[in-house]
Amino acid sequence: MKIFIDTADTAELKKAFDTGLVDGCTTNPSLIAKAGRDFKEVIAEICKMTDGPVSAEVASTDYETMLKEGRVLADIAQNVVVKLPLTWDGLKTCSDLTADNIKTNVTLCFTAQQAWLAAKAGATYISPFIGRLDDLGMDGMELIAEIRALYDAHGYETEVLAASIRSAAHVKDCAIVGADVATIPPSVFNKLLYHPLTANGLDAFEKDWASTGQSIL
Ligand code: E4P
């Protein structure tokens, strides 16, 4: 499963890319507002940090304007993925951008039938939101499993990009049910590695090694 980082904070992103384990980045209008920077500048900066896919979301909701915005965003760098909402206009825009060989990420997906329509529109990625479903007492992970089964049954190549991830357990479960990508907030990415027994065990090994007075080099 590929790892994308869900942020427009370039300092956090740099730390994550430095691990060598991150494959791309996703942003959304809320993350851009939180970063407090010029949208196109941030996307250009992120695209220089990685050759991997960088999702940049359109701001309009009507077909004609989304198509224009999508083309502007795609011109920023070759690795921009245009993010579009799961509406009829969004799907129509997705079909047109796909026909122009522009990569797309259809976002705000909450049902398998929505994901099916996005695949029919040729989306490169579908973004089902796990955490926001869990918040309503529903099962976000079940949605990931349903989309996986639907896409596999019909041979759709759209990649399942699990979004709205809130915990390390979400990430692990996404990998188990077969998501192609998980887009992870930096705070959750940092937690993926941590286990107290790893940290305590390493402390003990360091102390015991020092007590031997030896050196490997
Ligand atoms: C996906 O691309 C979205 O940017 C994101 O995962 C939404 O997460 P949230 O529900 O925590 O806002």
Coordinates of C-alpha atoms in Angstrom, one line a residue, residues 58-66 69 85 87-90 93:
V58 CA -10.6 22.6 -7.7
A59 CA -12.6 25.4 -5.9
S60 CA -15.7 25.7 -8.1
T61 CA -18.6 23.3 -8.4
D62 CA -19.9 23.9 -11.9
Y63 CA -18.5 21.8 -14.8
E64 CA -17.2 24.7 -17.0
T65 CA -15.2 26.4 -14.2
M66 CA -14.0 23.1 -12.7
E69 CA -9.5 25.2 -12.9
P85 CA -15.9 16.5 -5.9
T87 CA -21.1 15.4 -8.0
W88 CA -22.5 15.0 -11.6
D89 CA -20.5 18.0 -12.7
G90 CA -17.4 16.7 -10.9
T93 CA -15.1 17.1 -15.4

